[in-house]
mmCIF file of C-alpha atoms and ligand atoms in Angstrom:
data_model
loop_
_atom_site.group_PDB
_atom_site.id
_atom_site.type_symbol
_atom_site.label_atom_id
_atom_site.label_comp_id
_atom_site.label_asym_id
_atom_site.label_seq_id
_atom_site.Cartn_x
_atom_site.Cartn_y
_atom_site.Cartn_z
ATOM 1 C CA UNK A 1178 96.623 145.749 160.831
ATOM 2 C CA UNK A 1179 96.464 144.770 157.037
ATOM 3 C CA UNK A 1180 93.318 145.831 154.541
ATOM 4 C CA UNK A 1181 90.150 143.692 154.721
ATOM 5 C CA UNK A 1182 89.862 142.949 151.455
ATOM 6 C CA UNK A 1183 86.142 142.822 149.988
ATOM 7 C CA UNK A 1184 86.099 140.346 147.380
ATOM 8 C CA UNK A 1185 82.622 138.783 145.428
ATOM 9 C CA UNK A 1186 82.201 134.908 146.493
ATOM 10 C CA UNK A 1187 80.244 132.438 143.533
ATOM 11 C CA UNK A 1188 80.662 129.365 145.185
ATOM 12 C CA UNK A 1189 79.218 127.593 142.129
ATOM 13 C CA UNK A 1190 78.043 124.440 141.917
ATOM 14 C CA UNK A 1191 78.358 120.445 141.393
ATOM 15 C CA UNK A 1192 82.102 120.793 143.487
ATOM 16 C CA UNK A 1193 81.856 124.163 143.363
ATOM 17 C CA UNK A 1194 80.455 124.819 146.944
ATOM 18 C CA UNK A 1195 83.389 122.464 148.568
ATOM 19 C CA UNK A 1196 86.256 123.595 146.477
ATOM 20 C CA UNK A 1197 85.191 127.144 147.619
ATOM 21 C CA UNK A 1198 84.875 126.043 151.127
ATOM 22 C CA UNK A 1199 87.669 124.797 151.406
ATOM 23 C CA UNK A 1200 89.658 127.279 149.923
ATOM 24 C CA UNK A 1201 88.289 130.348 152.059
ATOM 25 C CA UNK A 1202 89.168 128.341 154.758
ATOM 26 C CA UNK A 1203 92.763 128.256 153.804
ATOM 27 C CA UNK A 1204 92.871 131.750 152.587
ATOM 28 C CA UNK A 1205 91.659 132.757 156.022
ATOM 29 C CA UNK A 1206 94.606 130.854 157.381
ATOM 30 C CA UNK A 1207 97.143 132.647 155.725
ATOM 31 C CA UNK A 1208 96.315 135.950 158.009
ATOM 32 C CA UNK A 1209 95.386 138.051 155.180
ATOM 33 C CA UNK A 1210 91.452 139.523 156.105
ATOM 34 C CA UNK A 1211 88.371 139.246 153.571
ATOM 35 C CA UNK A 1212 84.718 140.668 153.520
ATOM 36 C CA UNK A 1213 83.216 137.985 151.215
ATOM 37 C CA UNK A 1214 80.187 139.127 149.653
ATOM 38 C CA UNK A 1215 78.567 135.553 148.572
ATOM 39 C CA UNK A 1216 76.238 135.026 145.346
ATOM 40 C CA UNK A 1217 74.716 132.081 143.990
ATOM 41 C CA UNK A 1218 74.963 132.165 140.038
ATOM 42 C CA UNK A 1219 73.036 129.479 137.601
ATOM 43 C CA UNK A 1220 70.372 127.268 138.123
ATOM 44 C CA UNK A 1221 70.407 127.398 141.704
ATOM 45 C CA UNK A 1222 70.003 131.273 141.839
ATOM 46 C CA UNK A 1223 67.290 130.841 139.338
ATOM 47 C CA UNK A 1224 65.804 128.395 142.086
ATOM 48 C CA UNK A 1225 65.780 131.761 144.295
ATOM 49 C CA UNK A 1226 65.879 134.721 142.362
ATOM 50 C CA UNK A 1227 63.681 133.986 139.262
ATOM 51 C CA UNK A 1228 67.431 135.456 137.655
ATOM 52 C CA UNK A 1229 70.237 133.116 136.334
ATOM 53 C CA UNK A 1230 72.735 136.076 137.463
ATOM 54 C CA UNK A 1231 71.249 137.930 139.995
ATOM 55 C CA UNK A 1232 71.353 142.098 140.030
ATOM 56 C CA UNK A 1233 73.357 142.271 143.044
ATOM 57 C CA UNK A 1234 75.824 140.137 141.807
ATOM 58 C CA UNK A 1235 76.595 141.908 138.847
ATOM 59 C CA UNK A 1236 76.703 145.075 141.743
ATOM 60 C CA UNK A 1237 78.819 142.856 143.645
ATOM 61 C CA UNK A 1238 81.887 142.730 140.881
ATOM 62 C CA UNK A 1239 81.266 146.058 139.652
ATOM 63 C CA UNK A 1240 82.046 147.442 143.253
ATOM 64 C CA UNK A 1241 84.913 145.354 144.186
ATOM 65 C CA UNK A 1242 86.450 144.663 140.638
ATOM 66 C CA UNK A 1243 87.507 141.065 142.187
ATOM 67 C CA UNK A 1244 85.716 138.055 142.239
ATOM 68 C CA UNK A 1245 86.366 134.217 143.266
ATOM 69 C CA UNK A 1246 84.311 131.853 141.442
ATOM 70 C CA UNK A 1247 83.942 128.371 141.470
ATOM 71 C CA UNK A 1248 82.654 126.191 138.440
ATOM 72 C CA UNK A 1249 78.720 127.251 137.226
ATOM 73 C CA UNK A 1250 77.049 124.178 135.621
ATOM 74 C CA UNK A 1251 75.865 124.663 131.906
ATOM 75 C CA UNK A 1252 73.455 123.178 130.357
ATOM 76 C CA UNK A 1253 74.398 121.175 126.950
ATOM 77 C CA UNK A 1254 72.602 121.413 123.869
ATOM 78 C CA UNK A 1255 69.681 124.073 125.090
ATOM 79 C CA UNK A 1256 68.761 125.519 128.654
ATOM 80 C CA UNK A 1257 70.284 129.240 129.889
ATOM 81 C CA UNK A 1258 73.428 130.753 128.440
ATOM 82 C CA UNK A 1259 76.727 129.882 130.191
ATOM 83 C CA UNK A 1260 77.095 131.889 133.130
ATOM 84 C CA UNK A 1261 80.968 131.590 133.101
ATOM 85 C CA UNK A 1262 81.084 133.516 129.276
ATOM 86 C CA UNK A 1263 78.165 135.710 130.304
ATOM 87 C CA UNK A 1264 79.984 137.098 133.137
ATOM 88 C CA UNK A 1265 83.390 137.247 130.847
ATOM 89 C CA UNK A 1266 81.585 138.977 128.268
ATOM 90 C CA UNK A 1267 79.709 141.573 130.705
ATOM 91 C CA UNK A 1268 82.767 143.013 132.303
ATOM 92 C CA UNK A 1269 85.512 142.355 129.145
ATOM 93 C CA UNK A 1270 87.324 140.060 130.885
ATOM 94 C CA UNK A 1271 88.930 139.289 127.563
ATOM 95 C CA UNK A 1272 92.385 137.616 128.749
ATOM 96 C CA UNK A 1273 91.976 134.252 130.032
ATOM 97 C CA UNK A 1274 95.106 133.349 131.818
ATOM 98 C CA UNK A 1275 95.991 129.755 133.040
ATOM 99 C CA UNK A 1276 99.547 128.378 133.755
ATOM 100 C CA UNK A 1277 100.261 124.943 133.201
ATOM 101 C CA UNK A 1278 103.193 124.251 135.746
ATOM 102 C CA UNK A 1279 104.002 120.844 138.336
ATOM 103 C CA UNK A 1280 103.861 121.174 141.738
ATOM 104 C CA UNK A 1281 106.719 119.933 143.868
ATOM 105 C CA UNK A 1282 106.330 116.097 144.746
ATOM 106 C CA UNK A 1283 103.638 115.407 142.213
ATOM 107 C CA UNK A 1284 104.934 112.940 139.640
ATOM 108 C CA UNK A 1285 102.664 113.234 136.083
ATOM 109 C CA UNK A 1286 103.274 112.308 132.997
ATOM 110 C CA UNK A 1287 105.439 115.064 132.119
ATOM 111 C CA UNK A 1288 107.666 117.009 134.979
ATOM 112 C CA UNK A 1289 109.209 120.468 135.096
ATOM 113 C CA UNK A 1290 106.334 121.897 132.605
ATOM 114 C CA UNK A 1291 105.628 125.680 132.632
ATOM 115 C CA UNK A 1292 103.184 126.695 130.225
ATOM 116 C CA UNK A 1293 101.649 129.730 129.989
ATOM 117 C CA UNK A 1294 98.284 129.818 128.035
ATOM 118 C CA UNK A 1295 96.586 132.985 127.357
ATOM 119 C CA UNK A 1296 92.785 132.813 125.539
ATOM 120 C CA UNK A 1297 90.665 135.328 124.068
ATOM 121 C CA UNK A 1298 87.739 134.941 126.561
ATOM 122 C CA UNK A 1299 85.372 137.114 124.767
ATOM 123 C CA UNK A 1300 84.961 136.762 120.996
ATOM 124 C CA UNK A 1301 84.830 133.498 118.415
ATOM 125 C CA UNK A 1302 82.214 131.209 118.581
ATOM 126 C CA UNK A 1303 82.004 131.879 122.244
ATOM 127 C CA UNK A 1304 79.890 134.937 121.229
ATOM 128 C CA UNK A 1305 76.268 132.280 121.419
ATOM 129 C CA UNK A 1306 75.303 133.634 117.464
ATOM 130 C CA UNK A 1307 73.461 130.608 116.591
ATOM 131 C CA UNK A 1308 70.228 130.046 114.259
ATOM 132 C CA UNK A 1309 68.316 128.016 111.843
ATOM 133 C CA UNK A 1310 68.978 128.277 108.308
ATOM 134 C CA UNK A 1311 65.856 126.038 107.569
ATOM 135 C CA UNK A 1312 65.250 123.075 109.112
ATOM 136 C CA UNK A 1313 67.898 121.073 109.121
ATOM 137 C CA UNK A 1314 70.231 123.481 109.071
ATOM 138 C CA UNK A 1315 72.441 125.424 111.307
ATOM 139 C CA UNK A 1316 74.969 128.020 111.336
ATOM 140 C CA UNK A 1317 77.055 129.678 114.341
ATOM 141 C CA UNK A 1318 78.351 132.570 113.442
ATOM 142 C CA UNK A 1319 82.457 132.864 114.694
ATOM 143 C CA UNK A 1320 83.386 136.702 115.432
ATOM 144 C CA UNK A 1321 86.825 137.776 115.413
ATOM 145 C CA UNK A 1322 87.516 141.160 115.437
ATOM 146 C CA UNK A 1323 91.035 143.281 115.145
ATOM 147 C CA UNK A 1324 90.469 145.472 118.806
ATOM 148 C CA UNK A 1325 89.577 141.962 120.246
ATOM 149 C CA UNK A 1326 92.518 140.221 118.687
ATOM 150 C CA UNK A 1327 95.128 142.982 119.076
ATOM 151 C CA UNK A 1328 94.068 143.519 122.612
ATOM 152 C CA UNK A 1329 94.829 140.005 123.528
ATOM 153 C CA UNK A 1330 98.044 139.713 122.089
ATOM 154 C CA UNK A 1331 99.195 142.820 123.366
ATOM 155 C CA UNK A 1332 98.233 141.207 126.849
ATOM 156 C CA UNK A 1333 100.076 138.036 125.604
ATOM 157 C CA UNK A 1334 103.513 140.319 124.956
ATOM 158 C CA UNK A 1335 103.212 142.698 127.860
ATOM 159 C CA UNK A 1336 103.015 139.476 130.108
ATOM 160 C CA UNK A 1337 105.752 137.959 128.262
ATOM 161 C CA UNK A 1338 108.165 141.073 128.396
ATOM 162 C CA UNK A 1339 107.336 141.711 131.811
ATOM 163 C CA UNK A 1340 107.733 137.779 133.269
ATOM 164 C CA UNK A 1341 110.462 136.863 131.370
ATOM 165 C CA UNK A 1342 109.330 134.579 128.857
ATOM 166 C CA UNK A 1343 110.976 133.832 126.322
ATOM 167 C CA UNK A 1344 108.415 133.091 122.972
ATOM 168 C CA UNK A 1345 105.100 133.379 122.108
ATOM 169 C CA UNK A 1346 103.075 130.954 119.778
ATOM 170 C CA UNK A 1347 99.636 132.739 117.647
ATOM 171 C CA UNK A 1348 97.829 128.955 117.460
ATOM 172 C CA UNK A 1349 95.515 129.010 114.270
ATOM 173 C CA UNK A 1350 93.468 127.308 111.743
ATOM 174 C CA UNK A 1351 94.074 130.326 109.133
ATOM 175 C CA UNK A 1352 94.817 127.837 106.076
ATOM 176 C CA UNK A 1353 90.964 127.129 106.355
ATOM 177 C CA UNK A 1354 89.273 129.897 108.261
ATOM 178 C CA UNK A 1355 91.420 132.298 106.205
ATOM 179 C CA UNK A 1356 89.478 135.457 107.200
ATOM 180 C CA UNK A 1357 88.684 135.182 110.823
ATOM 181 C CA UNK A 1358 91.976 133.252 112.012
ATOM 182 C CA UNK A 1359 93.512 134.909 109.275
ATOM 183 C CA UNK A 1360 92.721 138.753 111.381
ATOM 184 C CA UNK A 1361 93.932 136.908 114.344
ATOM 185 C CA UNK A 1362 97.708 136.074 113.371
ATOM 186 C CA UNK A 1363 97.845 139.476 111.058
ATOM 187 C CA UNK A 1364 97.035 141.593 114.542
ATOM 188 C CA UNK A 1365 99.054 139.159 116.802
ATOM 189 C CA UNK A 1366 101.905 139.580 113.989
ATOM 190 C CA UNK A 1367 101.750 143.847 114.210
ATOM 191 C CA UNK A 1368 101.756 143.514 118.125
ATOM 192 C CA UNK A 1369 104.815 141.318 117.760
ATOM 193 C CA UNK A 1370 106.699 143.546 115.834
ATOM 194 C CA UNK A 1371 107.073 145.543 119.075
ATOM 195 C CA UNK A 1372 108.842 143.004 121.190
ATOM 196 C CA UNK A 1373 111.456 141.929 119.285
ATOM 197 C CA UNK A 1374 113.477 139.999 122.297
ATOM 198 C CA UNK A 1375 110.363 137.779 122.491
ATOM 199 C CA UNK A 1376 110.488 134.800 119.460
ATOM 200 C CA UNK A 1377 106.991 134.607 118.114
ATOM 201 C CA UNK A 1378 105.567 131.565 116.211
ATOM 202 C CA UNK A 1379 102.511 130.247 114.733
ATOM 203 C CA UNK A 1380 100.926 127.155 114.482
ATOM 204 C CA UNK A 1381 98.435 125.214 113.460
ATOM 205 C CA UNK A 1382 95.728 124.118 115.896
ATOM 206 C CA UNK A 1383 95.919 120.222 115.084
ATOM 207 C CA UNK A 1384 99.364 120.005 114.585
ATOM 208 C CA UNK A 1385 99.624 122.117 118.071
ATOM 209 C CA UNK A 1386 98.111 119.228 119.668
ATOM 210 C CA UNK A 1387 100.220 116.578 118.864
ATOM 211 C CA UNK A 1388 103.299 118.929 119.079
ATOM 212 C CA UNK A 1389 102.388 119.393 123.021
ATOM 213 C CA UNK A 1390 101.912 115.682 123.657
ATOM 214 C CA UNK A 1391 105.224 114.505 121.773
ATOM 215 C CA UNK A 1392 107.073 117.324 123.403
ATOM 216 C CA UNK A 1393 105.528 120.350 125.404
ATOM 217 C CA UNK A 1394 108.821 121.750 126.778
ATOM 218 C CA UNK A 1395 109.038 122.862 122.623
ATOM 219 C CA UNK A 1396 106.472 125.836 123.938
ATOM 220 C CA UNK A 1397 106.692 128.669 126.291
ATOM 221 C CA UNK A 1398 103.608 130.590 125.923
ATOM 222 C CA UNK A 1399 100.257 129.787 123.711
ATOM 223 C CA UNK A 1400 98.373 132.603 122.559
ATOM 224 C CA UNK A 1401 95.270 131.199 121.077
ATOM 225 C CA UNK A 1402 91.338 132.587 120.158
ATOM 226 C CA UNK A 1403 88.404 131.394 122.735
ATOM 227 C CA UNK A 1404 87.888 128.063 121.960
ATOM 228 C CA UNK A 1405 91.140 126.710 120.727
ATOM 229 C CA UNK A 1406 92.193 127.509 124.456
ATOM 230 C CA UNK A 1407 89.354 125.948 126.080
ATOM 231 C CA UNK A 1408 90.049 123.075 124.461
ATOM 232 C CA UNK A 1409 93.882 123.372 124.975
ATOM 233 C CA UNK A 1410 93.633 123.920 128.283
ATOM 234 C CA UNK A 1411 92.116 120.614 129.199
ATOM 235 C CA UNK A 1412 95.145 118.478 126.913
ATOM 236 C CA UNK A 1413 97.333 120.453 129.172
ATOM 237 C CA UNK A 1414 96.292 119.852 132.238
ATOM 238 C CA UNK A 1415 96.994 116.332 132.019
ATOM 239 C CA UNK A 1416 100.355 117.021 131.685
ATOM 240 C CA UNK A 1417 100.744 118.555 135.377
ATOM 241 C CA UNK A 1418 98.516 116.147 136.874
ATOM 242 C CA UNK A 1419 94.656 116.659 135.442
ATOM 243 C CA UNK A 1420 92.041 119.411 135.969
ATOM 244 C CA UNK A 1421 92.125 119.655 139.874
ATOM 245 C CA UNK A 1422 95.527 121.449 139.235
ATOM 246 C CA UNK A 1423 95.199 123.718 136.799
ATOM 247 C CA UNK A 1424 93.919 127.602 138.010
ATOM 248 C CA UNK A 1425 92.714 130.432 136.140
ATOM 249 C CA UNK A 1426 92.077 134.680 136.011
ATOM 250 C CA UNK A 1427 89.853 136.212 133.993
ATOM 251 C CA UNK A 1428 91.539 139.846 133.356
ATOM 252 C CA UNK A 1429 89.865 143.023 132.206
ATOM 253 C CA UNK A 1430 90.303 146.471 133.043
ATOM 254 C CA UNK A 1431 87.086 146.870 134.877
ATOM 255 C CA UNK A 1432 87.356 143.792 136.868
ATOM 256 C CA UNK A 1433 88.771 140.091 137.541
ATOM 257 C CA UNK A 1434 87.462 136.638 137.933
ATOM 258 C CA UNK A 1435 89.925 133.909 139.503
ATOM 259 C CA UNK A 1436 88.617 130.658 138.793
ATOM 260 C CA UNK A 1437 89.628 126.943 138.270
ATOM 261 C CA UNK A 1438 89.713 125.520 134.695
ATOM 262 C CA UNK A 1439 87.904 122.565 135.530
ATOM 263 C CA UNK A 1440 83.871 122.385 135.150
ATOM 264 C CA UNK A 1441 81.378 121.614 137.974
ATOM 265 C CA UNK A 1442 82.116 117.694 137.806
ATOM 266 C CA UNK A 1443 79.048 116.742 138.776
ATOM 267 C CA UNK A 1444 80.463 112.915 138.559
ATOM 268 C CA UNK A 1445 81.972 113.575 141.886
ATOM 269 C CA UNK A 1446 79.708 116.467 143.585
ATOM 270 C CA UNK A 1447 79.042 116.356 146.991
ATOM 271 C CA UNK A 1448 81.253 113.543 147.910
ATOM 272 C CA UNK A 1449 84.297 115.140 149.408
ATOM 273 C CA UNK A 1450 86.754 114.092 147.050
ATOM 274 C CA UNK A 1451 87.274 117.140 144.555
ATOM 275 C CA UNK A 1452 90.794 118.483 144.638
ATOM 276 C CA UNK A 1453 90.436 122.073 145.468
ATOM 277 C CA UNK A 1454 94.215 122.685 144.407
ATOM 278 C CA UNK A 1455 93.059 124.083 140.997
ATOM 279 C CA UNK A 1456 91.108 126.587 142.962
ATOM 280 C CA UNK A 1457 93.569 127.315 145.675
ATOM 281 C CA UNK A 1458 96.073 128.178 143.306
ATOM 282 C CA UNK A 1459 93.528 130.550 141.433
ATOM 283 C CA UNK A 1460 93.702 132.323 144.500
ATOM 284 C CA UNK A 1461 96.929 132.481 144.833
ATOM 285 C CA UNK A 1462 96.833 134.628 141.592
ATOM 286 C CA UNK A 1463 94.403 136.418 143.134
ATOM 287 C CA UNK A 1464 96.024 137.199 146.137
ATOM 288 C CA UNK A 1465 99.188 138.710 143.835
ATOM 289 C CA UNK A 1466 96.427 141.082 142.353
ATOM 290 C CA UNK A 1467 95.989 141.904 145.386
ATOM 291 C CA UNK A 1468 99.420 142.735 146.136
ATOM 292 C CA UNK A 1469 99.065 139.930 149.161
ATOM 293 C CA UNK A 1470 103.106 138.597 147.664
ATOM 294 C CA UNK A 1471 103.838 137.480 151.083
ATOM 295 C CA UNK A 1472 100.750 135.431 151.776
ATOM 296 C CA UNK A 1473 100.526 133.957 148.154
ATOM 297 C CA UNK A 1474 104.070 132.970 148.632
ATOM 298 C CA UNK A 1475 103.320 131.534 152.366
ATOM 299 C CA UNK A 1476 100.343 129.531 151.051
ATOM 300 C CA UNK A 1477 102.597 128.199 148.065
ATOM 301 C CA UNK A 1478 105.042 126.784 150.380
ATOM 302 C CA UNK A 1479 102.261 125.220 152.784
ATOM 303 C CA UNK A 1480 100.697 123.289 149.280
ATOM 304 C CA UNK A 1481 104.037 122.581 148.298
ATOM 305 C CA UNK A 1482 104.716 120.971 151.843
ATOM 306 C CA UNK A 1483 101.325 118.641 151.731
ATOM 307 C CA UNK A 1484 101.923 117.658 147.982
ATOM 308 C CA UNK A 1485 105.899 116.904 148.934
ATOM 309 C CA UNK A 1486 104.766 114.880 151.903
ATOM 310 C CA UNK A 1487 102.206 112.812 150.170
ATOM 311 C CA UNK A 1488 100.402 111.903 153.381
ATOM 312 C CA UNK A 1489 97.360 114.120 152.360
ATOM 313 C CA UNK A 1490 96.532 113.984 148.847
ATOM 314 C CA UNK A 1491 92.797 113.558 147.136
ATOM 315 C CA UNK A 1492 91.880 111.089 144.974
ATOM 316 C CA UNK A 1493 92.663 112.371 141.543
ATOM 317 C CA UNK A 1494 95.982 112.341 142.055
ATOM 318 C CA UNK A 1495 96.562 109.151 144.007
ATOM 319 C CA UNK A 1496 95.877 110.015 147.442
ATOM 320 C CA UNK A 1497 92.749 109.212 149.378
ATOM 321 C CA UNK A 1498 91.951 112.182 151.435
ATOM 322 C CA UNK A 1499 89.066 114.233 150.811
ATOM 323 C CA UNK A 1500 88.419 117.575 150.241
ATOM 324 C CA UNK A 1501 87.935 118.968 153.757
ATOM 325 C CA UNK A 1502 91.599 117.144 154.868
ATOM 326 C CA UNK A 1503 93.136 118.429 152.425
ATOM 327 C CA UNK A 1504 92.228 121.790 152.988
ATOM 328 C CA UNK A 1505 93.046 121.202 156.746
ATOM 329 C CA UNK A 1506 96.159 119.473 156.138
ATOM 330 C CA UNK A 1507 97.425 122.493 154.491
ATOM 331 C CA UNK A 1508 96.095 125.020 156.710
ATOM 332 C CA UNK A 1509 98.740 123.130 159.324
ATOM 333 C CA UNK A 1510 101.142 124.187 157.449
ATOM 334 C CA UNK A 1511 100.352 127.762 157.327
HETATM 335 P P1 ATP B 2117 83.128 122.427 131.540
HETATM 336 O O1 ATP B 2117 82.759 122.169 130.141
HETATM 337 O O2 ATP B 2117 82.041 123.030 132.391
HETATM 338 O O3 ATP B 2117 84.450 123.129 131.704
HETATM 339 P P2 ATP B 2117 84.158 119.803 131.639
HETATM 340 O O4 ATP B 2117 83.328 119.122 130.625
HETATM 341 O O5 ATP B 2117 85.536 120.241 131.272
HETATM 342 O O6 ATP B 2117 83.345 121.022 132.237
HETATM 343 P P3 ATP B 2117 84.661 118.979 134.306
HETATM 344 O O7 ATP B 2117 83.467 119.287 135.121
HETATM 345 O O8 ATP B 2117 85.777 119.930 134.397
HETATM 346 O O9 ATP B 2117 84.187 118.800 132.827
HETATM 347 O O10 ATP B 2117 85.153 117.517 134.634
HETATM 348 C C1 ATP B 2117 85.944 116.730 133.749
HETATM 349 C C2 ATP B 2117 86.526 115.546 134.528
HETATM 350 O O11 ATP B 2117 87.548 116.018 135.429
HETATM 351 C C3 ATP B 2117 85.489 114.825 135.399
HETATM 352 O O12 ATP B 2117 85.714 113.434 135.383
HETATM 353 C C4 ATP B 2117 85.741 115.400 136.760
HETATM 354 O O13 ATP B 2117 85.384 114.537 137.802
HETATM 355 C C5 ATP B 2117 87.239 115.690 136.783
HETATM 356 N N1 ATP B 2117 87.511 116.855 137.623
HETATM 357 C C6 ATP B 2117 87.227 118.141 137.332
HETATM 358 N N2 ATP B 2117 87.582 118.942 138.339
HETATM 359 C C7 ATP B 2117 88.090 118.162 139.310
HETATM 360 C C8 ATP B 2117 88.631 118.411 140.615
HETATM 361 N N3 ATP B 2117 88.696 119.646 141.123
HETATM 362 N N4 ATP B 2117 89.058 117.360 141.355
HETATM 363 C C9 ATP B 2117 89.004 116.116 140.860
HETATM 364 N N5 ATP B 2117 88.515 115.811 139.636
HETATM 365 C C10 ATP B 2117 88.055 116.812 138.856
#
């Protein structure tokens, strides 16, 4: 009999609740056992809690060091903090990993990418330092500091060395925000210096962005501060097929978050026709951490299978099943 694994459940919401559905369902399938202990986060757990992130969901993670989350709606331009940086700031999850790779079957724009983009999830203008001047004025206040900067690109080489890849690029603004990007290359350039079999390379943020869309194979892995690799993120997923593809971890030493790259989409909430591939394949990153190889690599063939046979695919990338045939056409193949 394997472990029962006790892992924290945010099912989100806007798609949230249905990606999440459907992928428990599927993890379920693959044999492996889970205790989900199930929290509502955001406006919704406001609703019920008169708390935006409830006590016993902070318990929750701190006791089981894993989480799944789906997407947490944030308000734009006033309203509660953003529950998804809250919760990376609260337990350091300071390394925001997300690889950009095509699945089997799916044609994009670009085939046979593998990306690997690595963001510091903690620190720049992430860190919500905002205030009035006088009227009329703003300022938001960017924070980079060395531990946070050298502590992310150590993650960024140890990953590197370890997975055999084969360069790392610092991506920057440093010819105009000469102090604060200017600490991030100097630290990521130090860390460097001890893996000298990996290339490393910097560039500049703009430039980056054409760079990928003229020619992304140029990259291997992007090692950029919080919101250069927010934004970077979402130009890459199109290149693999859009933001139903694309999964994420948020890793700290205390605990980790798996969780999609895409937002809440409230466009197409409640509808059944989210793809929950970007957060089945979150999970399959989670089920590595939790040394599950066998069933992450069972599960990967089953998706492979339904995105290879084409019969069963959701809308956003061509098909015209929904959500819940999806998730049962792959749990077939398991
Ligand atoms: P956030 O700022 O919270 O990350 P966002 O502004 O990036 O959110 P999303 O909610 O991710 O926005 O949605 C962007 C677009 O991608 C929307 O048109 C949405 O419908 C689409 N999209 C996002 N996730 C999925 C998915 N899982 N399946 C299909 N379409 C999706």
């Amino acid at each position: 009999m394997g472990k029962t694994h006790t892992v924290t459940l945010i099912p989100g919401d806007g798609i949230g609740p249905e990606v999440t559905d459907a992928v428990v369902r599927i993890l379920e399938a693959t044999g492996v056992k889970f205790a989900w202990e199930k929290f509502a986060a955001g406006a919704s757990a406001f609703e019920k809690h008169g708390e935006y992130i409830p006590k016993d969901l902070y318990a929750s993670i701190e006791r089981n060091r894993v989480a799944l989350k789906g997407p947490v709606t944030t308000p734009v331009g006033g309203g509660f903090a953003s529950i998804n940086v809250t919760l990376r700031k609260k337990f350091e999850l300071y390394a925001n990993f997300r690889p950009i790779k095509n699945l089997p079957g799916l044609e994009t724009r670009y085939p046979g990418v593998d990306l690997i983009i690595i963001r510091e999830n903690t620190e720049g203008l992430y860190v919500g330092l905002e205030h009035e001047v006088v009227p009329g004025v703003i300022e938001s206040l960017k924070v980079i500091t060395e531990k946070g900067s050298t502590r992310i690109a150590k993650f960024a080489f140890e990953y590197a060395a370890k997975h055999g890849r084969r360069k790392i690029h610092a991506i920057h603004k440093a010819n105009i925000m000469k102090m604060s990007d200017g600490l991030f290359l100097r630290c990521a350039r130090d860390v460097a210096k001890g893996y000298p079999d990996i290339v490393y390379g910097e560039h500049i943020i703009d430039n980056t962005c054409m760079q990928l869309v003229m020619n992304p194979y140029q990259y291997d892995t992007l090692l950029l501060e919080n919101l250069y690799g927010d934004i970077v993120s979402d130009l890459c997923a199109a290149f693999v097929g859009g933001l139903g593809l694309v999964p994420g971890a948020n890793l700290g030493a205390e605990a980790s978050i798996f969780e999609a790259v895409h937002g809440s989409a409230p466009d197409i909430a409640g509808k059944d026709i989210a793809n929950p591939t970007a957060l089945l394949l979150s999970a399959v990153l989670m089920l590595h951490h939790l040394d599950e190889a066998a069933a992450a690599e069972k599960l990967m063939t089953a998706l492979e299978k339904v995105y290879t046979e084409k019969k069963t695919l959701t809308r956003d990338v061509g098909g015209t099943a929904g959500t819940k045939a999806f998730a049962d056409a792959v749990i077939e193949k398991l």
